[in-house]
Amino acid sequence: MDKFKQVQEVIASVEADVAKFYGGGNGAAGTRVRKAMQALKTLAQEIRAEVTQKKNNAK
C-alpha cells in the first residue's frame, strides 16, 4: 500500500510539469515528466511483484 501512495505522490508532483510541457511546450518540463514516468514504471513493477507474491502465498 505504501508503494501505491508513492505512485499517487509522483503523479501529484508531476502534474504542473505535464501542463507546462503539453500546454506551453516547455522542454525542461518534458524532461521532468519523462523522469517521473520512469519512476512510475519502476514503482508499478514493484507493485506487480508484491501482488503476485501475496497472491501466490495465499494459495
PDB file of N, CA, C and O in Angstrom:
ATOM      1  N   MET A   1       0.819  -1.192   0.000  1.00  0.00           N
ATOM      2  CA  MET A   1       0.000   0.000   0.000  1.00  0.00           C
ATOM      3  C   MET A   1       0.868   1.263   0.000  1.00  0.00           C
ATOM      4  O   MET A   1       0.478   2.275  -0.552  1.00  0.00           O
ATOM      5  N   ASP A   2       2.042   1.163   0.613  1.00  0.00           N
ATOM      6  CA  ASP A   2       2.947   2.318   0.636  1.00  0.00           C
ATOM      7  C   ASP A   2       3.398   2.693  -0.776  1.00  0.00           C
ATOM      8  O   ASP A   2       3.507   3.869  -1.098  1.00  0.00           O
ATOM      9  N   LYS A   3       3.647   1.695  -1.583  1.00  0.00           N
ATOM     10  CA  LYS A   3       4.091   1.968  -2.953  1.00  0.00           C
ATOM     11  C   LYS A   3       2.993   2.656  -3.750  1.00  0.00           C
ATOM     12  O   LYS A   3       3.269   3.525  -4.565  1.00  0.00           O
ATOM     13  N   PHE A   4       1.749   2.273  -3.499  1.00  0.00           N
ATOM     14  CA  PHE A   4       0.636   2.915  -4.201  1.00  0.00           C
ATOM     15  C   PHE A   4       0.553   4.388  -3.814  1.00  0.00           C
ATOM     16  O   PHE A   4       0.321   5.245  -4.664  1.00  0.00           O
ATOM     17  N   LYS A   5       0.790   4.694  -2.550  1.00  0.00           N
ATOM     18  CA  LYS A   5       0.806   6.096  -2.115  1.00  0.00           C
ATOM     19  C   LYS A   5       1.952   6.841  -2.790  1.00  0.00           C
ATOM     20  O   LYS A   5       1.811   8.004  -3.150  1.00  0.00           O
ATOM     21  N   GLN A   6       3.070   6.174  -2.987  1.00  0.00           N
ATOM     22  CA  GLN A   6       4.195   6.788  -3.687  1.00  0.00           C
ATOM     23  C   GLN A   6       3.808   7.104  -5.129  1.00  0.00           C
ATOM     24  O   GLN A   6       4.181   8.154  -5.656  1.00  0.00           O
ATOM     25  N   VAL A   7       3.065   6.206  -5.762  1.00  0.00           N
ATOM     26  CA  VAL A   7       2.600   6.444  -7.128  1.00  0.00           C
ATOM     27  C   VAL A   7       1.737   7.700  -7.159  1.00  0.00           C
ATOM     28  O   VAL A   7       1.913   8.571  -8.023  1.00  0.00           O
ATOM     29  N   GLN A   8       0.825   7.813  -6.212  1.00  0.00           N
ATOM     30  CA  GLN A   8      -0.046   8.982  -6.144  1.00  0.00           C
ATOM     31  C   GLN A   8       0.762  10.263  -5.944  1.00  0.00           C
ATOM     32  O   GLN A   8       0.464  11.297  -6.549  1.00  0.00           O
ATOM     33  N   GLU A   9       1.789  10.191  -5.104  1.00  0.00           N
ATOM     34  CA  GLU A   9       2.626  11.360  -4.841  1.00  0.00           C
ATOM     35  C   GLU A   9       3.404  11.780  -6.084  1.00  0.00           C
ATOM     36  O   GLU A   9       3.519  12.974  -6.374  1.00  0.00           O
ATOM     37  N   VAL A  10       3.936  10.813  -6.819  1.00  0.00           N
ATOM     38  CA  VAL A  10       4.680  11.125  -8.042  1.00  0.00           C
ATOM     39  C   VAL A  10       3.753  11.790  -9.056  1.00  0.00           C
ATOM     40  O   VAL A  10       4.108  12.796  -9.680  1.00  0.00           O
ATOM     41  N   ILE A  11       2.553  11.240  -9.207  1.00  0.00           N
ATOM     42  CA  ILE A  11       1.590  11.816 -10.150  1.00  0.00           C
ATOM     43  C   ILE A  11       1.243  13.250  -9.748  1.00  0.00           C
ATOM     44  O   ILE A  11       1.235  14.153 -10.599  1.00  0.00           O
ATOM     45  N   ALA A  12       0.988  13.455  -8.458  1.00  0.00           N
ATOM     46  CA  ALA A  12       0.646  14.800  -7.988  1.00  0.00           C
ATOM     47  C   ALA A  12       1.804  15.774  -8.206  1.00  0.00           C
ATOM     48  O   ALA A  12       1.595  16.932  -8.591  1.00  0.00           O
ATOM     49  N   SER A  13       3.036  15.300  -8.012  1.00  0.00           N
ATOM     50  CA  SER A  13       4.184  16.192  -8.131  1.00  0.00           C
ATOM     51  C   SER A  13       4.499  16.560  -9.583  1.00  0.00           C
ATOM     52  O   SER A  13       5.114  17.588  -9.833  1.00  0.00           O
ATOM     53  N   VAL A  14       4.077  15.737 -10.534  1.00  0.00           N
ATOM     54  CA  VAL A  14       4.434  15.981 -11.929  1.00  0.00           C
ATOM     55  C   VAL A  14       3.311  16.696 -12.705  1.00  0.00           C
ATOM     56  O   VAL A  14       3.526  17.117 -13.843  1.00  0.00           O
ATOM     57  N   GLU A  15       2.166  16.883 -12.089  1.00  0.00           N
ATOM     58  CA  GLU A  15       1.035  17.497 -12.794  1.00  0.00           C
ATOM     59  C   GLU A  15       1.370  18.853 -13.403  1.00  0.00           C
ATOM     60  O   GLU A  15       1.030  19.117 -14.559  1.00  0.00           O
ATOM     61  N   ALA A  16       2.045  19.687 -12.652  1.00  0.00           N
ATOM     62  CA  ALA A  16       2.381  21.021 -13.153  1.00  0.00           C
ATOM     63  C   ALA A  16       3.325  20.931 -14.354  1.00  0.00           C
ATOM     64  O   ALA A  16       3.163  21.680 -15.333  1.00  0.00           O
ATOM     65  N   ASP A  17       4.276  20.017 -14.289  1.00  0.00           N
ATOM     66  CA  ASP A  17       5.214  19.862 -15.408  1.00  0.00           C
ATOM     67  C   ASP A  17       4.512  19.333 -16.657  1.00  0.00           C
ATOM     68  O   ASP A  17       4.861  19.719 -17.767  1.00  0.00           O
ATOM     69  N   VAL A  18       3.533  18.449 -16.473  1.00  0.00           N
ATOM     70  CA  VAL A  18       2.767  17.946 -17.615  1.00  0.00           C
ATOM     71  C   VAL A  18       2.055  19.108 -18.303  1.00  0.00           C
ATOM     72  O   VAL A  18       2.083  19.233 -19.529  1.00  0.00           O
ATOM     73  N   ALA A  19       1.438  19.977 -17.507  1.00  0.00           N
ATOM     74  CA  ALA A  19       0.737  21.135 -18.071  1.00  0.00           C
ATOM     75  C   ALA A  19       1.719  22.070 -18.782  1.00  0.00           C
ATOM     76  O   ALA A  19       1.416  22.577 -19.869  1.00  0.00           O
ATOM     77  N   LYS A  20       2.893  22.266 -18.182  1.00  0.00           N
ATOM     78  CA  LYS A  20       3.891  23.145 -18.803  1.00  0.00           C
ATOM     79  C   LYS A  20       4.391  22.572 -20.126  1.00  0.00           C
ATOM     80  O   LYS A  20       4.594  23.311 -21.089  1.00  0.00           O
ATOM     81  N   PHE A  21       4.574  21.262 -20.163  1.00  0.00           N
ATOM     82  CA  PHE A  21       5.093  20.646 -21.380  1.00  0.00           C
ATOM     83  C   PHE A  21       4.041  20.606 -22.482  1.00  0.00           C
ATOM     84  O   PHE A  21       4.295  21.049 -23.597  1.00  0.00           O
ATOM     85  N   TYR A  22       2.867  20.081 -22.164  1.00  0.00           N
ATOM     86  CA  TYR A  22       1.847  19.933 -23.200  1.00  0.00           C
ATOM     87  C   TYR A  22       1.162  21.246 -23.524  1.00  0.00           C
ATOM     88  O   TYR A  22       0.787  21.479 -24.668  1.00  0.00           O
ATOM     89  N   GLY A  23       1.028  22.126 -22.545  1.00  0.00           N
ATOM     90  CA  GLY A  23       0.362  23.403 -22.774  1.00  0.00           C
ATOM     91  C   GLY A  23       1.276  24.472 -23.316  1.00  0.00           C
ATOM     92  O   GLY A  23       0.871  25.306 -24.132  1.00  0.00           O
ATOM     93  N   GLY A  24       2.524  24.461 -22.873  1.00  0.00           N
ATOM     94  CA  GLY A  24       3.432  25.527 -23.257  1.00  0.00           C
ATOM     95  C   GLY A  24       4.645  25.089 -24.032  1.00  0.00           C
ATOM     96  O   GLY A  24       5.455  25.921 -24.455  1.00  0.00           O
ATOM     97  N   GLY A  25       4.832  23.799 -24.180  1.00  0.00           N
ATOM     98  CA  GLY A  25       5.978  23.315 -24.939  1.00  0.00           C
ATOM     99  C   GLY A  25       7.307  23.481 -24.218  1.00  0.00           C
ATOM    100  O   GLY A  25       8.355  23.541 -24.855  1.00  0.00           O
ATOM    101  N   ASN A  26       7.279  23.531 -22.901  1.00  0.00           N
ATOM    102  CA  ASN A  26       8.495  23.694 -22.110  1.00  0.00           C
ATOM    103  C   ASN A  26       9.294  22.395 -22.129  1.00  0.00           C
ATOM    104  O   ASN A  26       8.882  21.382 -21.579  1.00  0.00           O
ATOM    105  N   GLY A  27      10.448  22.427 -22.785  1.00  0.00           N
ATOM    106  CA  GLY A  27      11.264  21.230 -22.942  1.00  0.00           C
ATOM    107  C   GLY A  27      11.803  20.687 -21.630  1.00  0.00           C
ATOM    108  O   GLY A  27      11.873  19.475 -21.435  1.00  0.00           O
ATOM    109  N   ALA A  28      12.209  21.558 -20.728  1.00  0.00           N
ATOM    110  CA  ALA A  28      12.734  21.117 -19.435  1.00  0.00           C
ATOM    111  C   ALA A  28      11.648  20.401 -18.638  1.00  0.00           C
ATOM    112  O   ALA A  28      11.918  19.409 -17.949  1.00  0.00           O
ATOM    113  N   ALA A  29      10.428  20.887 -18.740  1.00  0.00           N
ATOM    114  CA  ALA A  29       9.308  20.234 -18.059  1.00  0.00           C
ATOM    115  C   ALA A  29       9.091  18.838 -18.647  1.00  0.00           C
ATOM    116  O   ALA A  29       8.780  17.889 -17.922  1.00  0.00           O
ATOM    117  N   GLY A  30       9.287  18.700 -19.946  1.00  0.00           N
ATOM    118  CA  GLY A  30       9.167  17.399 -20.584  1.00  0.00           C
ATOM    119  C   GLY A  30      10.180  16.405 -20.048  1.00  0.00           C
ATOM    120  O   GLY A  30       9.871  15.224 -19.853  1.00  0.00           O
ATOM    121  N   THR A  31      11.386  16.877 -19.794  1.00  0.00           N
ATOM    122  CA  THR A  31      12.414  16.020 -19.216  1.00  0.00           C
ATOM    123  C   THR A  31      12.004  15.553 -17.824  1.00  0.00           C
ATOM    124  O   THR A  31      12.164  14.378 -17.483  1.00  0.00           O
ATOM    125  N   ARG A  32      11.446  16.468 -17.042  1.00  0.00           N
ATOM    126  CA  ARG A  32      10.985  16.096 -15.702  1.00  0.00           C
ATOM    127  C   ARG A  32       9.817  15.109 -15.772  1.00  0.00           C
ATOM    128  O   ARG A  32       9.717  14.184 -14.956  1.00  0.00           O
ATOM    129  N   VAL A  33       8.956  15.269 -16.760  1.00  0.00           N
ATOM    130  CA  VAL A  33       7.836  14.339 -16.944  1.00  0.00           C
ATOM    131  C   VAL A  33       8.374  12.946 -17.272  1.00  0.00           C
ATOM    132  O   VAL A  33       7.919  11.944 -16.712  1.00  0.00           O
ATOM    133  N   ARG A  34       9.333  12.878 -18.166  1.00  0.00           N
ATOM    134  CA  ARG A  34       9.911  11.585 -18.537  1.00  0.00           C
ATOM    135  C   ARG A  34      10.559  10.906 -17.331  1.00  0.00           C
ATOM    136  O   ARG A  34      10.417   9.699 -17.133  1.00  0.00           O
ATOM    137  N   LYS A  35      11.241  11.688 -16.508  1.00  0.00           N
ATOM    138  CA  LYS A  35      11.878  11.140 -15.309  1.00  0.00           C
ATOM    139  C   LYS A  35      10.819  10.600 -14.343  1.00  0.00           C
ATOM    140  O   LYS A  35      10.972   9.511 -13.789  1.00  0.00           O
ATOM    141  N   ALA A  36       9.738  11.347 -14.176  1.00  0.00           N
ATOM    142  CA  ALA A  36       8.656  10.911 -13.287  1.00  0.00           C
ATOM    143  C   ALA A  36       7.980   9.657 -13.832  1.00  0.00           C
ATOM    144  O   ALA A  36       7.631   8.742 -13.077  1.00  0.00           O
ATOM    145  N   MET A  37       7.820   9.576 -15.148  1.00  0.00           N
ATOM    146  CA  MET A  37       7.199   8.394 -15.752  1.00  0.00           C
ATOM    147  C   MET A  37       8.081   7.166 -15.558  1.00  0.00           C
ATOM    148  O   MET A  37       7.575   6.063 -15.340  1.00  0.00           O
ATOM    149  N   GLN A  38       9.384   7.347 -15.598  1.00  0.00           N
ATOM    150  CA  GLN A  38      10.300   6.225 -15.335  1.00  0.00           C
ATOM    151  C   GLN A  38      10.155   5.765 -13.892  1.00  0.00           C
ATOM    152  O   GLN A  38      10.151   4.562 -13.616  1.00  0.00           O
ATOM    153  N   ALA A  39      10.034   6.712 -12.963  1.00  0.00           N
ATOM    154  CA  ALA A  39       9.831   6.352 -11.557  1.00  0.00           C
ATOM    155  C   ALA A  39       8.513   5.597 -11.384  1.00  0.00           C
ATOM    156  O   ALA A  39       8.443   4.617 -10.629  1.00  0.00           O
ATOM    157  N   LEU A  40       7.470   6.039 -12.092  1.00  0.00           N
ATOM    158  CA  LEU A  40       6.183   5.350 -12.026  1.00  0.00           C
ATOM    159  C   LEU A  40       6.299   3.930 -12.566  1.00  0.00           C
ATOM    160  O   LEU A  40       5.710   2.992 -12.012  1.00  0.00           O
ATOM    161  N   LYS A  41       7.038   3.781 -13.641  1.00  0.00           N
ATOM    162  CA  LYS A  41       7.225   2.452 -14.227  1.00  0.00           C
ATOM    163  C   LYS A  41       7.885   1.512 -13.219  1.00  0.00           C
ATOM    164  O   LYS A  41       7.463   0.365 -13.051  1.00  0.00           O
ATOM    165  N   THR A  42       8.899   2.006 -12.539  1.00  0.00           N
ATOM    166  CA  THR A  42       9.606   1.211 -11.541  1.00  0.00           C
ATOM    167  C   THR A  42       8.681   0.848 -10.387  1.00  0.00           C
ATOM    168  O   THR A  42       8.630  -0.312  -9.961  1.00  0.00           O
ATOM    169  N   LEU A  43       7.942   1.843  -9.887  1.00  0.00           N
ATOM    170  CA  LEU A  43       7.008   1.581  -8.793  1.00  0.00           C
ATOM    171  C   LEU A  43       5.933   0.584  -9.204  1.00  0.00           C
ATOM    172  O   LEU A  43       5.572  -0.313  -8.437  1.00  0.00           O
ATOM    173  N   ALA A  44       5.417   0.729 -10.419  1.00  0.00           N
ATOM    174  CA  ALA A  44       4.377  -0.174 -10.906  1.00  0.00           C
ATOM    175  C   ALA A  44       4.905  -1.606 -10.975  1.00  0.00           C
ATOM    176  O   ALA A  44       4.203  -2.553 -10.593  1.00  0.00           O
ATOM    177  N   GLN A  45       6.125  -1.774 -11.420  1.00  0.00           N
ATOM    178  CA  GLN A  45       6.700  -3.116 -11.494  1.00  0.00           C
ATOM    179  C   GLN A  45       6.875  -3.705 -10.098  1.00  0.00           C
ATOM    180  O   GLN A  45       6.614  -4.895  -9.885  1.00  0.00           O
ATOM    181  N   GLU A  46       7.277  -2.882  -9.134  1.00  0.00           N
ATOM    182  CA  GLU A  46       7.426  -3.356  -7.760  1.00  0.00           C
ATOM    183  C   GLU A  46       6.070  -3.760  -7.183  1.00  0.00           C
ATOM    184  O   GLU A  46       5.966  -4.777  -6.482  1.00  0.00           O
ATOM    185  N   ILE A  47       5.043  -2.979  -7.478  1.00  0.00           N
ATOM    186  CA  ILE A  47       3.695  -3.308  -7.003  1.00  0.00           C
ATOM    187  C   ILE A  47       3.241  -4.623  -7.622  1.00  0.00           C
ATOM    188  O   ILE A  47       2.674  -5.488  -6.943  1.00  0.00           O
ATOM    189  N   ARG A  48       3.482  -4.787  -8.922  1.00  0.00           N
ATOM    190  CA  ARG A  48       3.101  -6.036  -9.593  1.00  0.00           C
ATOM    191  C   ARG A  48       3.769  -7.236  -8.928  1.00  0.00           C
ATOM    192  O   ARG A  48       3.134  -8.267  -8.703  1.00  0.00           O
ATOM    193  N   ALA A  49       5.031  -7.113  -8.591  1.00  0.00           N
ATOM    194  CA  ALA A  49       5.760  -8.211  -7.955  1.00  0.00           C
ATOM    195  C   ALA A  49       5.181  -8.512  -6.576  1.00  0.00           C
ATOM    196  O   ALA A  49       5.017  -9.684  -6.204  1.00  0.00           O
ATOM    197  N   GLU A  50       4.858  -7.471  -5.813  1.00  0.00           N
ATOM    198  CA  GLU A  50       4.263  -7.654  -4.489  1.00  0.00           C
ATOM    199  C   GLU A  50       2.915  -8.346  -4.579  1.00  0.00           C
ATOM    200  O   GLU A  50       2.610  -9.245  -3.791  1.00  0.00           O
ATOM    201  N   VAL A  51       2.092  -7.927  -5.536  1.00  0.00           N
ATOM    202  CA  VAL A  51       0.763  -8.519  -5.704  1.00  0.00           C
ATOM    203  C   VAL A  51       0.896  -9.992  -6.075  1.00  0.00           C
ATOM    204  O   VAL A  51       0.201 -10.849  -5.511  1.00  0.00           O
ATOM    205  N   THR A  52       1.790 -10.297  -6.992  1.00  0.00           N
ATOM    206  CA  THR A  52       1.993 -11.685  -7.405  1.00  0.00           C
ATOM    207  C   THR A  52       2.458 -12.535  -6.220  1.00  0.00           C
ATOM    208  O   THR A  52       1.958 -13.637  -6.002  1.00  0.00           O
ATOM    209  N   GLN A  53       3.395 -11.990  -5.467  1.00  0.00           N
ATOM    210  CA  GLN A  53       3.911 -12.728  -4.311  1.00  0.00           C
ATOM    211  C   GLN A  53       2.812 -12.971  -3.285  1.00  0.00           C
ATOM    212  O   GLN A  53       2.650 -14.071  -2.788  1.00  0.00           O
ATOM    213  N   LYS A  54       2.049 -11.944  -2.989  1.00  0.00           N
ATOM    214  CA  LYS A  54       0.972 -12.071  -1.996  1.00  0.00           C
ATOM    215  C   LYS A  54      -0.091 -13.055  -2.480  1.00  0.00           C
ATOM    216  O   LYS A  54      -0.600 -13.868  -1.706  1.00  0.00           O
ATOM    217  N   LYS A  55      -0.412 -12.990  -3.769  1.00  0.00           N
ATOM    218  CA  LYS A  55      -1.406 -13.892  -4.351  1.00  0.00           C
ATOM    219  C   LYS A  55      -0.917 -15.340  -4.276  1.00  0.00           C
ATOM    220  O   LYS A  55      -1.690 -16.235  -3.909  1.00  0.00           O
ATOM    221  N   ASN A  56       0.331 -15.569  -4.600  1.00  0.00           N
ATOM    222  CA  ASN A  56       0.873 -16.925  -4.579  1.00  0.00           C
ATOM    223  C   ASN A  56       1.017 -17.472  -3.159  1.00  0.00           C
ATOM    224  O   ASN A  56       0.882 -18.677  -2.943  1.00  0.00           O
ATOM    225  N   ASN A  57       1.289 -16.609  -2.203  1.00  0.00           N
ATOM    226  CA  ASN A  57       1.411 -17.042  -0.813  1.00  0.00           C
ATOM    227  C   ASN A  57       0.056 -17.373  -0.210  1.00  0.00           C
ATOM    228  O   ASN A  57      -0.016 -18.116   0.763  1.00  0.00           O
ATOM    229  N   ALA A  58      -1.007 -16.822  -0.778  1.00  0.00           N
ATOM    230  CA  ALA A  58      -2.350 -17.066  -0.245  1.00  0.00           C
ATOM    231  C   ALA A  58      -2.858 -18.450  -0.623  1.00  0.00           C
ATOM    232  O   ALA A  58      -3.821 -18.937  -0.049  1.00  0.00           O
ATOM    233  N   LYS A  59      -2.216 -19.083  -1.605  1.00  0.00           N
ATOM    234  CA  LYS A  59      -2.676 -20.404  -2.070  1.00  0.00           C
ATOM    235  C   LYS A  59      -2.309 -21.499  -1.121  1.00  0.00           C
ATOM    236  O   LYS A  59      -1.406 -21.541  -0.417  1.00  0.00           O
TER     237      LYS A  59
END
